Short mmCIF file of C-alpha atoms and ligand atoms in Angstrom, two decimals:
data_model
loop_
_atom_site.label_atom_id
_atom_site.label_comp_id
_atom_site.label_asym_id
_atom_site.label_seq_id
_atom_site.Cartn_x
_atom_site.Cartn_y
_atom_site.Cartn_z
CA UNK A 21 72.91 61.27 34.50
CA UNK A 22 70.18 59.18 36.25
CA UNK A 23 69.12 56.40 34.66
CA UNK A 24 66.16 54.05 33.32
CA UNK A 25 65.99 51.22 35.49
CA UNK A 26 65.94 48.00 34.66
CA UNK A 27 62.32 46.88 34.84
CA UNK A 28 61.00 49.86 33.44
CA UNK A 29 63.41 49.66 30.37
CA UNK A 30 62.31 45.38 30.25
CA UNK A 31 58.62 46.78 30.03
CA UNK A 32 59.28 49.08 27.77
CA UNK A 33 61.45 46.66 25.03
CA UNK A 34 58.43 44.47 25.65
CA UNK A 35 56.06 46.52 24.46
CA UNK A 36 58.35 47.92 21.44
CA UNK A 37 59.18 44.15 20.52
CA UNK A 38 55.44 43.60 20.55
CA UNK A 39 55.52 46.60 17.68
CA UNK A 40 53.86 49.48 19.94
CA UNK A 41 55.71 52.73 20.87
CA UNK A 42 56.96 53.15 24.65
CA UNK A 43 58.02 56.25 25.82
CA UNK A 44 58.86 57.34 29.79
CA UNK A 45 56.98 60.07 30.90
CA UNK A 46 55.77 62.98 33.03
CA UNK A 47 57.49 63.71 36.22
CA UNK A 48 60.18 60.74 35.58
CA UNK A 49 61.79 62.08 32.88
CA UNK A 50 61.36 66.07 34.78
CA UNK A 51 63.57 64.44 37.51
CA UNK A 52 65.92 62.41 35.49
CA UNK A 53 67.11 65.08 33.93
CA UNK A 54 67.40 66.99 36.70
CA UNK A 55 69.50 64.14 38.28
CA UNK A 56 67.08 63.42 40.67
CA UNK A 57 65.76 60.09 41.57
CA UNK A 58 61.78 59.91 40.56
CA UNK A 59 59.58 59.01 43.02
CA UNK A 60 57.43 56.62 40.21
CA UNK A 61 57.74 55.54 36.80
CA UNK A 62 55.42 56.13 34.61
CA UNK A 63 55.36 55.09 30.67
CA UNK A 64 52.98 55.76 28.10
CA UNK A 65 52.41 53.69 24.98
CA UNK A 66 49.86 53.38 21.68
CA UNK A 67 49.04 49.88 22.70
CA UNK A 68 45.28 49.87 24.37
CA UNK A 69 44.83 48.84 27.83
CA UNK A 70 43.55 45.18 27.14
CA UNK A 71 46.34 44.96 24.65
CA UNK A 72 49.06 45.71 27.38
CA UNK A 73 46.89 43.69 29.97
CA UNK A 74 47.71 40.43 27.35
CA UNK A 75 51.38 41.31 26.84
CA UNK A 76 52.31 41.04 30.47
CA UNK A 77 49.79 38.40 31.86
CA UNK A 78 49.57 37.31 34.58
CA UNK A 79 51.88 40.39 36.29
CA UNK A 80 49.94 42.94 34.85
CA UNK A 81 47.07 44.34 36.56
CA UNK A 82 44.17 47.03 35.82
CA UNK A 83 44.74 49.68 38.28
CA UNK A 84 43.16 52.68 36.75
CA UNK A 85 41.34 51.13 33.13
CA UNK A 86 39.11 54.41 33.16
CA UNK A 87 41.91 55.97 32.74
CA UNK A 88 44.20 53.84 30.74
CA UNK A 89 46.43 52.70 33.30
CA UNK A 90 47.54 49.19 33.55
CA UNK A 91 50.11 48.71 36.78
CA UNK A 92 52.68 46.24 35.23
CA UNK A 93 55.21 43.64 38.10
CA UNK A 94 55.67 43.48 41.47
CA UNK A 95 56.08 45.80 44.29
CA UNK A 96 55.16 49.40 43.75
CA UNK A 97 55.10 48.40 39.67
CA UNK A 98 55.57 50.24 36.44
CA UNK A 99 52.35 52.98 35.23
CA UNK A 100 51.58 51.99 31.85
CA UNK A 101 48.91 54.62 30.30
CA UNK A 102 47.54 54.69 27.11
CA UNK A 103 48.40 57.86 25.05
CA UNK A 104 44.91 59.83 26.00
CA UNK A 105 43.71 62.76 25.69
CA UNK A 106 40.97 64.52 28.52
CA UNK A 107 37.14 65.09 27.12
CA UNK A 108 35.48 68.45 28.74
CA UNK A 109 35.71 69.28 32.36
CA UNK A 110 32.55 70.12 33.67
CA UNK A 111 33.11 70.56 37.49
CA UNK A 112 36.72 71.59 37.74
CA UNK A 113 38.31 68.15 38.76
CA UNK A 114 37.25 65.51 36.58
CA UNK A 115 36.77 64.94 32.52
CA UNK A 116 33.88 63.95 31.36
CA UNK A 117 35.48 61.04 29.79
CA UNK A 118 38.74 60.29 28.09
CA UNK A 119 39.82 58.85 25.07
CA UNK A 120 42.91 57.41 23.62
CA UNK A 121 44.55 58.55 20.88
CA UNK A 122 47.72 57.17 18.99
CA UNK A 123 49.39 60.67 19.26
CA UNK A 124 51.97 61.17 21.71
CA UNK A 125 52.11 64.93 20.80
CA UNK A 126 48.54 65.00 22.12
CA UNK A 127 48.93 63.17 25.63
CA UNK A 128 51.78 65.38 26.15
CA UNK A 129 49.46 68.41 25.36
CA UNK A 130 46.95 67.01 27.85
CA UNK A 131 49.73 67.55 30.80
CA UNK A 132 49.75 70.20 33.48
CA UNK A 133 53.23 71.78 33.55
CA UNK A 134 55.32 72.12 30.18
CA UNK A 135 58.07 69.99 32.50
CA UNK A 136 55.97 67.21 33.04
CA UNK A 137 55.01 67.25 29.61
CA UNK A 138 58.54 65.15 28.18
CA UNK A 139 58.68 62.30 27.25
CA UNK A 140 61.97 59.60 27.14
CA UNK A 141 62.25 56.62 24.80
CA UNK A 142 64.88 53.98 25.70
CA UNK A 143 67.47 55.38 23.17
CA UNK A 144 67.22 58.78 25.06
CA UNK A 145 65.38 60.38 22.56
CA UNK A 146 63.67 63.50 23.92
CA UNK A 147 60.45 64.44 22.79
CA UNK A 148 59.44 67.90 23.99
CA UNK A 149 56.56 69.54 22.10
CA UNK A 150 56.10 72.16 24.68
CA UNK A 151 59.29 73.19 25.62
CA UNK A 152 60.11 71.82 28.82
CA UNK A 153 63.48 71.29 29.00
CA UNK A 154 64.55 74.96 28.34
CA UNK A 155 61.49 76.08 31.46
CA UNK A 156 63.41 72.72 33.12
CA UNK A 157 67.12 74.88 32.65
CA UNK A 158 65.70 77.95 33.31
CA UNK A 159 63.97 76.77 36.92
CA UNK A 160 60.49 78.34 35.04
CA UNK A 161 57.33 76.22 35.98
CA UNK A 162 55.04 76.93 32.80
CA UNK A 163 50.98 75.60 32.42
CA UNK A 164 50.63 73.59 29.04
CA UNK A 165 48.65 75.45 26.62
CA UNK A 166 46.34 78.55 28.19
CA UNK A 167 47.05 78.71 31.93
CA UNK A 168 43.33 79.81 32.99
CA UNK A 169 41.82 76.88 30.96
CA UNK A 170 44.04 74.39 32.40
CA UNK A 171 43.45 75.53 35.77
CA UNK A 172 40.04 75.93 35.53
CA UNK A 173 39.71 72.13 33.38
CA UNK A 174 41.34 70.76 37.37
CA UNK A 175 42.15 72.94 40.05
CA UNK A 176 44.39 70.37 41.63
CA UNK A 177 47.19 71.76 39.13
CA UNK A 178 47.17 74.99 40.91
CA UNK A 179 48.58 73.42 44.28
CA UNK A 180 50.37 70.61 42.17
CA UNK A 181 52.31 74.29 40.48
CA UNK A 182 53.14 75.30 43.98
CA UNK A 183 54.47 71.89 45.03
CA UNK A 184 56.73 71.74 42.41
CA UNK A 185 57.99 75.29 42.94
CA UNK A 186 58.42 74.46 46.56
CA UNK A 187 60.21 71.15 45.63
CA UNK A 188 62.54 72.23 42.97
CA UNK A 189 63.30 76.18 43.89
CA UNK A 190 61.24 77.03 40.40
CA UNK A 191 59.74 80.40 40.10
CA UNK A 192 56.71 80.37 38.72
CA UNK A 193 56.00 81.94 35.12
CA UNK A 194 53.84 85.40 34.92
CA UNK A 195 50.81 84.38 32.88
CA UNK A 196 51.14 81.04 34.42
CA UNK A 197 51.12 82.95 38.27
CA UNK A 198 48.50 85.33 37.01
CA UNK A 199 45.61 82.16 36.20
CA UNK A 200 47.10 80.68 40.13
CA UNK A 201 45.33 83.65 41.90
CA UNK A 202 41.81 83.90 38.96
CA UNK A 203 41.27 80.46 39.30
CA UNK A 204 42.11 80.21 43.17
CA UNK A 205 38.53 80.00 44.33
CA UNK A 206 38.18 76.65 42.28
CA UNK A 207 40.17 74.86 44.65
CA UNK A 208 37.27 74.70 47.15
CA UNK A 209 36.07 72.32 45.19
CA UNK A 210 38.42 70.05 45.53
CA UNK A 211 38.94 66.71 47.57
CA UNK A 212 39.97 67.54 51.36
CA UNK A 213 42.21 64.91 50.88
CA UNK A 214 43.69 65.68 47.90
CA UNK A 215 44.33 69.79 48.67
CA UNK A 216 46.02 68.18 52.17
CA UNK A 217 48.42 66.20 50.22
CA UNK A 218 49.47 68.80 47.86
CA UNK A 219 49.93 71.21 50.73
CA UNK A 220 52.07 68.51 52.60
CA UNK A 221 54.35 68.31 49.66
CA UNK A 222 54.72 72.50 49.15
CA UNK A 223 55.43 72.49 52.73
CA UNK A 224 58.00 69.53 53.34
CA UNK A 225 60.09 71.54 49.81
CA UNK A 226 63.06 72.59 50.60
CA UNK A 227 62.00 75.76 49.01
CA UNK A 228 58.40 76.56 50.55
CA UNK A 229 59.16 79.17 52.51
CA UNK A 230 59.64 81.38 48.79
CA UNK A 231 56.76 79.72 47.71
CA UNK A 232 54.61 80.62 51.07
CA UNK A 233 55.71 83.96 50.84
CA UNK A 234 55.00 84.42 46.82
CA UNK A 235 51.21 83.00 47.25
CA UNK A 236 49.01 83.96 50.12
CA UNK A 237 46.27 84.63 48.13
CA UNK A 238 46.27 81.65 46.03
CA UNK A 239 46.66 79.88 49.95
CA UNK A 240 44.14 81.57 51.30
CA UNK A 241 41.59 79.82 49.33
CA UNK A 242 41.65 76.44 50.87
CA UNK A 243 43.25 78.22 54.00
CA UNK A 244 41.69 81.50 54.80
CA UNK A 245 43.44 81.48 58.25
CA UNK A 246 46.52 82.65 57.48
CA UNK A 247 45.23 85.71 55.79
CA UNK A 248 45.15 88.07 59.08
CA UNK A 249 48.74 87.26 59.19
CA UNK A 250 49.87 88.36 56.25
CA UNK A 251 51.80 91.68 56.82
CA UNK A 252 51.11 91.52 60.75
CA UNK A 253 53.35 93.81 62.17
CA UNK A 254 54.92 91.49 65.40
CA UNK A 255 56.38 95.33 66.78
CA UNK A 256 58.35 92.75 69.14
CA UNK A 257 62.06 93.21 70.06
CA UNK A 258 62.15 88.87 69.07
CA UNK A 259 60.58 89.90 65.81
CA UNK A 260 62.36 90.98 62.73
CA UNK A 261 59.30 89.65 60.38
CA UNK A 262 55.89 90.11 60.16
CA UNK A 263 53.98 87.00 61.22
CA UNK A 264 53.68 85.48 57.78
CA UNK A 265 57.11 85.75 56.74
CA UNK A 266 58.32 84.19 60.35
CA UNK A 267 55.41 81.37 59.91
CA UNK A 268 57.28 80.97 56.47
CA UNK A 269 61.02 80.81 57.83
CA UNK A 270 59.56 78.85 60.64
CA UNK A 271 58.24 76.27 58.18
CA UNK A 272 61.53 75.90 56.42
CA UNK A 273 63.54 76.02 59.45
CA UNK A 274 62.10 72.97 60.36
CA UNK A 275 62.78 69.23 59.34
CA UNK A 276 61.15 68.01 56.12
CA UNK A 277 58.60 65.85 57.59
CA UNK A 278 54.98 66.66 57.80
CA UNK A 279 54.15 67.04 61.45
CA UNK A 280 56.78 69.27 61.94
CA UNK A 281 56.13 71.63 58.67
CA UNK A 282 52.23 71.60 60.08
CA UNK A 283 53.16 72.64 63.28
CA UNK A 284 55.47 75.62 61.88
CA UNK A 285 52.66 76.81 59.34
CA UNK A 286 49.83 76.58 62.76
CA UNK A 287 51.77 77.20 65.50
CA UNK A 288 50.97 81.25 65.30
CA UNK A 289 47.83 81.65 63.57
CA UNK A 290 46.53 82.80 66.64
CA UNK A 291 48.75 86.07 66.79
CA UNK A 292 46.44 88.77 65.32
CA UNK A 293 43.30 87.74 67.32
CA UNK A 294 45.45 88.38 70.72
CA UNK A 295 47.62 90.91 69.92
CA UNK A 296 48.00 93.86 72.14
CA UNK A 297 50.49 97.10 72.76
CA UNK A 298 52.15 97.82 76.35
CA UNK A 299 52.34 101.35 77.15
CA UNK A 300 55.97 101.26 75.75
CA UNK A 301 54.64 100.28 72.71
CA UNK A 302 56.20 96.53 72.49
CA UNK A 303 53.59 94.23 70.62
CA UNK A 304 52.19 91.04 72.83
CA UNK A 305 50.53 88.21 72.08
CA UNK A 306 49.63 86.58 75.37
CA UNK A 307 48.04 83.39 75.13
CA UNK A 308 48.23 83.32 71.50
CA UNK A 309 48.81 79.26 71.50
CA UNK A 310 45.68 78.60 72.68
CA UNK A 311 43.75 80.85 70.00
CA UNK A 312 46.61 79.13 67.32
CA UNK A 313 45.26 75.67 68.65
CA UNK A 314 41.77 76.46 67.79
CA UNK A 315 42.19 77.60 64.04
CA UNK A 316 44.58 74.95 63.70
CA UNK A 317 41.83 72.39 64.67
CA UNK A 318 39.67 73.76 62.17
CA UNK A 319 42.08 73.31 59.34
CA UNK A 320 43.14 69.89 60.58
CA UNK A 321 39.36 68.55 60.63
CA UNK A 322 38.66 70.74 57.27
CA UNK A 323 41.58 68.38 55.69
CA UNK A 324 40.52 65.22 56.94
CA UNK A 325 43.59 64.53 59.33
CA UNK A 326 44.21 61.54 60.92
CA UNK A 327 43.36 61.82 64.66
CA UNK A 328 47.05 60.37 65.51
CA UNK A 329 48.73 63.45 63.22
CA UNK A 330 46.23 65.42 64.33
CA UNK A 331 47.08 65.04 68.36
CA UNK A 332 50.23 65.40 67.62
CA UNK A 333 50.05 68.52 65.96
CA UNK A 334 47.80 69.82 68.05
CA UNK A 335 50.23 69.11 71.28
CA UNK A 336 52.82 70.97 69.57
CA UNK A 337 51.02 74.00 68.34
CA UNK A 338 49.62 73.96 71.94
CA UNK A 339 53.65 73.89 73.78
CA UNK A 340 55.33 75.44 71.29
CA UNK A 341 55.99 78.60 73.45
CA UNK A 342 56.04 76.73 76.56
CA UNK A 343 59.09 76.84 78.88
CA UNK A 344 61.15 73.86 79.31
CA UNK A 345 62.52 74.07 82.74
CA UNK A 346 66.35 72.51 82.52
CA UNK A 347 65.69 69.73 85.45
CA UNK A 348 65.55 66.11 84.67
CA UNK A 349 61.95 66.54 86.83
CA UNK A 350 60.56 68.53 83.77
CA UNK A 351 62.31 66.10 81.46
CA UNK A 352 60.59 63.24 83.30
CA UNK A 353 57.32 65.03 83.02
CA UNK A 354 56.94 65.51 79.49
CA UNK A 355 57.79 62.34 78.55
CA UNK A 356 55.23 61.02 81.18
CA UNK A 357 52.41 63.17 79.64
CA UNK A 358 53.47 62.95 75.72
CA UNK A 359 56.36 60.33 75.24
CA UNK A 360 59.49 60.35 73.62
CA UNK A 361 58.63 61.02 70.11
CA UNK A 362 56.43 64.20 70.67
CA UNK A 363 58.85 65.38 73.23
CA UNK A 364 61.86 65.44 70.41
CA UNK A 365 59.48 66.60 67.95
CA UNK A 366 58.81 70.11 70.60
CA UNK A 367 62.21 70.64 70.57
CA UNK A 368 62.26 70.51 66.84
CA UNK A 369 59.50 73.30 66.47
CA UNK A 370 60.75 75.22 69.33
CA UNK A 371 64.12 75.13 67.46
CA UNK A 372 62.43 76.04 63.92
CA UNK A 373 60.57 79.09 65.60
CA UNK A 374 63.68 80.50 67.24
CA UNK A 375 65.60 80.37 63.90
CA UNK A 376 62.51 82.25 62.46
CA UNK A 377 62.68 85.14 64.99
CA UNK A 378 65.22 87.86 65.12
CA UNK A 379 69.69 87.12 64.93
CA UNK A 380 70.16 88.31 68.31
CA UNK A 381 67.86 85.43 69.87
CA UNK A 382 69.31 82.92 68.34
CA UNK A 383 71.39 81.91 70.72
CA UNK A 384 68.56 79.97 72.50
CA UNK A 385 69.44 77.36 70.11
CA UNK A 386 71.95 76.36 73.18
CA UNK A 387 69.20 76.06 75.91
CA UNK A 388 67.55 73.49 73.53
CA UNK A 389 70.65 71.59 73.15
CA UNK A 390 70.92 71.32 76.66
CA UNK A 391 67.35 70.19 77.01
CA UNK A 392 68.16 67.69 74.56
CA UNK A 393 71.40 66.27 75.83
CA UNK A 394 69.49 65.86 79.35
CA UNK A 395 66.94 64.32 77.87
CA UNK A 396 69.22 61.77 75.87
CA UNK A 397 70.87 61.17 79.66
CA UNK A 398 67.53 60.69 80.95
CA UNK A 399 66.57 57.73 78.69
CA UNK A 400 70.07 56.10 78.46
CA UNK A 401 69.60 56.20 82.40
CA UNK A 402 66.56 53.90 82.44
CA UNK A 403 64.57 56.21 84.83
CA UNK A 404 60.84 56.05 85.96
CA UNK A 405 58.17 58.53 83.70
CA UNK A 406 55.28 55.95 82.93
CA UNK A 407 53.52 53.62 85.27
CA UNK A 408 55.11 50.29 83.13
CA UNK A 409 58.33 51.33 84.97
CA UNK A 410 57.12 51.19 88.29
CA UNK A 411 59.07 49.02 90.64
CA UNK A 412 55.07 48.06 91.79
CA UNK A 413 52.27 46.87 89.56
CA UNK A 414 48.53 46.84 89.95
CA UNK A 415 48.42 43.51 91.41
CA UNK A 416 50.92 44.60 94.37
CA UNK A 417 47.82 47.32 95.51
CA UNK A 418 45.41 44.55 95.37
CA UNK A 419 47.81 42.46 97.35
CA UNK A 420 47.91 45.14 99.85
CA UNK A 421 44.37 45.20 100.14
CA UNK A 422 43.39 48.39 98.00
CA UNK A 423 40.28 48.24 95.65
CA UNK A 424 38.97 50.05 92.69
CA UNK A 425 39.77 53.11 91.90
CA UNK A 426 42.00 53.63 94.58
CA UNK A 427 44.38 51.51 92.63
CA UNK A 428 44.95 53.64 90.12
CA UNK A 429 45.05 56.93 92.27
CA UNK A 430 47.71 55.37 94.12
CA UNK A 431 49.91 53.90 91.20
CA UNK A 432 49.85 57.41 89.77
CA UNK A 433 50.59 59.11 93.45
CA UNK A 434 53.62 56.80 93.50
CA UNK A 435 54.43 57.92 89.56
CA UNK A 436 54.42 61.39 90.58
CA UNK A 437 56.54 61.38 93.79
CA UNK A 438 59.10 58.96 91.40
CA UNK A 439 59.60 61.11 88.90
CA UNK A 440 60.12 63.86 90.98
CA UNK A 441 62.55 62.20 93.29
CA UNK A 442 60.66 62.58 96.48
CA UNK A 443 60.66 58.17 96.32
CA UNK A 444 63.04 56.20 95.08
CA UNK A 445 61.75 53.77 92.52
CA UNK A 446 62.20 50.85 94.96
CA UNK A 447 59.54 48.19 95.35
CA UNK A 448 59.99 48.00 99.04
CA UNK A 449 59.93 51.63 99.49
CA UNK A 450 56.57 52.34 97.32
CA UNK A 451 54.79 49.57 99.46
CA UNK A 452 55.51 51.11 102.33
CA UNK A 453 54.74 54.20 101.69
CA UNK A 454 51.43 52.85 100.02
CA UNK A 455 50.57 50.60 103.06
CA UNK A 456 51.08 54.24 105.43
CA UNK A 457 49.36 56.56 103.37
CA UNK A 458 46.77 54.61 101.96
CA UNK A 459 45.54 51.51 104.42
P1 ATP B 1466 55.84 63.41 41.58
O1 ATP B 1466 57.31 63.58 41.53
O2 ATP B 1466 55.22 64.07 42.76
O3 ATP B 1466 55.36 62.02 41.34
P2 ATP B 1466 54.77 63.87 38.99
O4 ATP B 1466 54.95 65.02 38.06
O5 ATP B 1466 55.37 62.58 38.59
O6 ATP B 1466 55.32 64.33 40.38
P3 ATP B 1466 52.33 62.42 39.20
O7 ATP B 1466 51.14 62.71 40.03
O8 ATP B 1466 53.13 61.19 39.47
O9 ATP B 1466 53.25 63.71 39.26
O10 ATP B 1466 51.82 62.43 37.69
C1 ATP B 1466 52.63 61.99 36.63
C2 ATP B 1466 52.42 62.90 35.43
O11 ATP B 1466 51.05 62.92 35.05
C3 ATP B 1466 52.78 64.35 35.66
O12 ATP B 1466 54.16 64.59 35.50
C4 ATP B 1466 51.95 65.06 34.61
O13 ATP B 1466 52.53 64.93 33.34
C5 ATP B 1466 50.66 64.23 34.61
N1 ATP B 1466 49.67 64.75 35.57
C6 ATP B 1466 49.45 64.35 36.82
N2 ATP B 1466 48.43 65.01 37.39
C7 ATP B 1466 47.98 65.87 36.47
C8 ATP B 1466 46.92 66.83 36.42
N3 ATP B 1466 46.14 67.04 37.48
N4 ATP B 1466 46.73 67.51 35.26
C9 ATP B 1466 47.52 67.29 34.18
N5 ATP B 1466 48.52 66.41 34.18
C10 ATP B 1466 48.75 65.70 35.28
MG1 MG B 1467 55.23 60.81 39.58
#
C-alpha cells in the first residue's frame, strides 16, 4: 500500500509531540487506500490555527485562517485544518461562518462524500464514522448525512460527486443520485470558475463517458446545450449512437487532457439545429461545425475560459470534420495557419470522433496515421510553413526597394508559392522573382 510521506508524517509527529491529535484526511486517505497517489495532503488536528502557526514558525503560513487552514513547508506544502464544523448555508455555496470543534467525529460529518470522510493517523489507525471504506470497496459514492441537505448546504458537491465517479469508475448511490438531479438547478449559482474546473476533471476521468451518459439532466443545468442531443437519432450509416452517447465515447476516446476532452464534448452540439433527411432517408448534418462553434463559444465565455484554450478549442471544434488532403502542401498549410501543436491536437479529435462512430469506419484510423507520419517527415525535413523560415526577410524587400505594405503582401506571396512548391525556398530565387513581379 501507498504510503505517508515523509513530511507529512514529520508534521504530523510534530504536532502529536506538541500533545494535539493529527490525523490525515479527506481525499488522501480515499486514494491511499485505493493505492493511488493523492494529488494533496491534507491533515486535520485539535490544535487552533495560531497554535499550529507557533509550532512550525517561520515555515508555516496562513493560507486559508477563515477556514482553519494553516499551509505548513515548502513547495506545494502540507493542509493543516482545524477540526471544524460548517455554520448554516444561506446561499448554497458558502457557511455563514465556521467553528472549530475538538471532535474529529464532527469534521468528518461536515464532509461531502462518506469516502472523503476517513481519516488516517500515523499508526494506520482508520477512523471511519460514516462508512467509507466499505462505499470505497464497493466503488459506491455516498453524500454524508441527508443527500438533499448536503447538496443544497453547497452545490459544488454535486459536480465534485460526478468527478469522482468519472475519476474512479464509482457508481453513484440511489438516494445520493436522486438529491444530484432536485438540487441540480442550484448549481447556477455557482462560481463560473469553479463549475469549469469540476467539469474539466469529470471529463479528463477515465470513466466520464458512464458518467456523461448517467447525468444529462444534472449537466444540463450549468450546460443546457447538450440537452437537444440527448437521444438524437444520427439515422446515419457512420452512426451507431445517438449524438449524446457518440459525444460521450468521443470524449473518452480522446486523450486525458482538457482541450482535447472540450473539443469531444463541443465538437457536435451543433447536430440537431442542422439536421436534415435525403429522400433516401439518410440523416445529414451539413455544416453542423459551424452551428457546434457557436454554442461552444457560448459555453466557453459562460465558463470564463482563457482566450488561449479558448482559440484552441474553438479551431478544433471548427476542423474537426474537415478533410485533410494526404499532400505535404496541406501538411504545410495547416501548420502555416495553426502550428504544430493544434495541428497534432486535430488529429487527436478527428481520431477520438472516428472511434466514437460506427465499427465499420474505423478503419480511417489508418488515413490519420498517414497524415501523421507525413507530418512527422515534414518537420524532421526542416521545410518552409511560416514566414521566420523564409530564405528572405523583411529587410531584403526594403533592400529591393519595396515599401509599406507591399512588404508584407509580398513576403506572404513568396510563403504561399514555397509551401506549395511552385518556388524553391532559395534566397536568390525569391528575389528574383520579387524584383519581376513586384518592381
Ligand atoms: P482531489 O483528489 O481532487 O484533491 P479531494 O477529495 O482531496 O479530491 P479536495 O478539494 O482536495 O478534494 O478536498 C479535500 C477534502 O475536503 C475532501 O476529501 C472532502 O473531505 C473535503 N471537501 C472538499 N470540498 C468539500 C465540499 N465542497 N463539501 C464538503 N467537503 C468538502
Ligand atoms: Mg485533495
Amino acid at each position: 500500500m501507498a504510503q505517508i510521506p515523509e513530511e507529512v508524517k514529520n508534521v504530523m509527529t510534530r504536532l502529536e509531540a506538541a500533545g494535539y491529535q493529527a490525523w490525515c484526511v479527506g481525499g488522501a486517505v480515499r486514494d491511499l487506500l485505493l493505492g493511488r497517489t493523492p494529488g494533496d495532503w491534507d491533515v486535520t488536528t485539535n490544535a487552533l490555527p495560531e497554535t499550529v502557526l507557533e509550532l512550525f514558525a517561520p515555515r508555516a503560513l496562513p493560507t486559508g485562517l477563515k477556514h482553519g487552514t494553516v499551509t505548513v513547508g515548502g513547495g506545494r506544502g502540507v493542509e493543516v485544518t482545524t477540526f471544524r464544523r460548517d455554520g448554516d448555508y444561506l446561499d448554497h455555496r458558502h457557511p455563514e461562518r465556521v467553528e472549530f470543534t475538538g471532535s474529529l467525529t464532527e469534521d468528518l460529518a461536515r464532509r461531502d462524500f462518506t469516502v472523503n470522510a476517513m481519516a488516517m493517523d500515523l499508526r494506520g489507525d482508520l477512523a471511519d464514522p460514516w462508512g467509507g471504506r466499505e462505499d470505497l470497496a464497493a466503488g459506491v459514492l455516498r453524500a454524508v448525512g441527508a443527500p438533499e441537505e448536503r447538496f443544497e448546504e453547497d452545490a459544488l458537491r454535486i459536480l465534485r460527486g460526478l468527478r469522482f465517479a468519472a475519476r474512479l469508475g464509482f457508481a453513484v448511490e440511489a438516494e445520493t443520485g436522486r438529491a444530484m438531479v432536485n438540487r441540480a438547478a442550484d448549481l447556477r449559482e455557482i462560481a463560473p470558475e469553479r463549475v469549469r474546473t469540476e467539469l474539466e476533471g469529470l471529463l479528463c476521468g477515465d470513466h466520464a463517458a458512464q458518467v456523461l451518459l448517467d447525468w444529462p439532466e444534472v449537466l444540463g443545468a450549468v450546460l443546457p446545450e447538450i440537452l437537444p442531443a440527448v437521444g438524437f437519432d444520427q439515422r446515419s450509416r457512420y452512426h451507431c449512437y445517438d449524438v449524446w452517447e457518440h459525444t460521450a465515447r468521443a470524449v473518452e476516446a480522446a486523450p486525458p487532457q482538457p482541450i482535447p476532452r472540450w473539443t469531444m464534448l463541443l465538437h457536435d452540439l451543433g447536430k440537431p439545429n442542422t439536421f436534415t433527411l435525403d429522400e433516401g432517408g439518410e440523416g445529414h448534418f451539413y455544416g453542423h461545425w459551424r452551428e457546434s462553434v457557436r454554442l461552444a463559444e457560448a459555453i466557453l465565455e459562460r465558463l470564463r475560459f482563457d482566450n488561449r484554450s479558448r482559440r484552441t478549442i474553438l479551431t478544433l471544434v471548427e476542423r474537426h470534420d474537415c478533410e485533410l488532403p494526404l499532400t505535404q502542401k496541406a501538411v504545410r498549410r495547416n501548420l502555416a495557419r495553426y502550428g504544430e501543436e493544434t495541428v497534432r491536437l486535430l488529429l487527436a479529435v478527428k481520431r477520438a470522433d472516428n472511434l466514437a462512430q460506427a465499427p465499420a469506419f474505423h478503419g480511417r484510423q489508418q488515413g490519420i496515421d498517414q497524415w501523421e507520419a507525413l507530418l512527422n517527415m515534414t518537420l524532421a525535413e526542416d521545410s518552409c510553413f511560416s514566414l521566420r523560415q523564409l530564405a528572405v526577410k523583411g529587410n531584403d524587400m526594403t533592400e529591393i526597394g519595396l515599401r509599406g505594405p507591399a512588404v508584407g503582401k509580398a513576403l506572404n506571396d513568396l510563403l504561399e508559392l514555397v509551401m506549395d512548391e511552385e518556388l524553391p525556398n532559395d534566397r536568390t530565387v525569391l528575389l528574383d522573382y520579387v524584383k519581376e513581379k513586384f518592381l
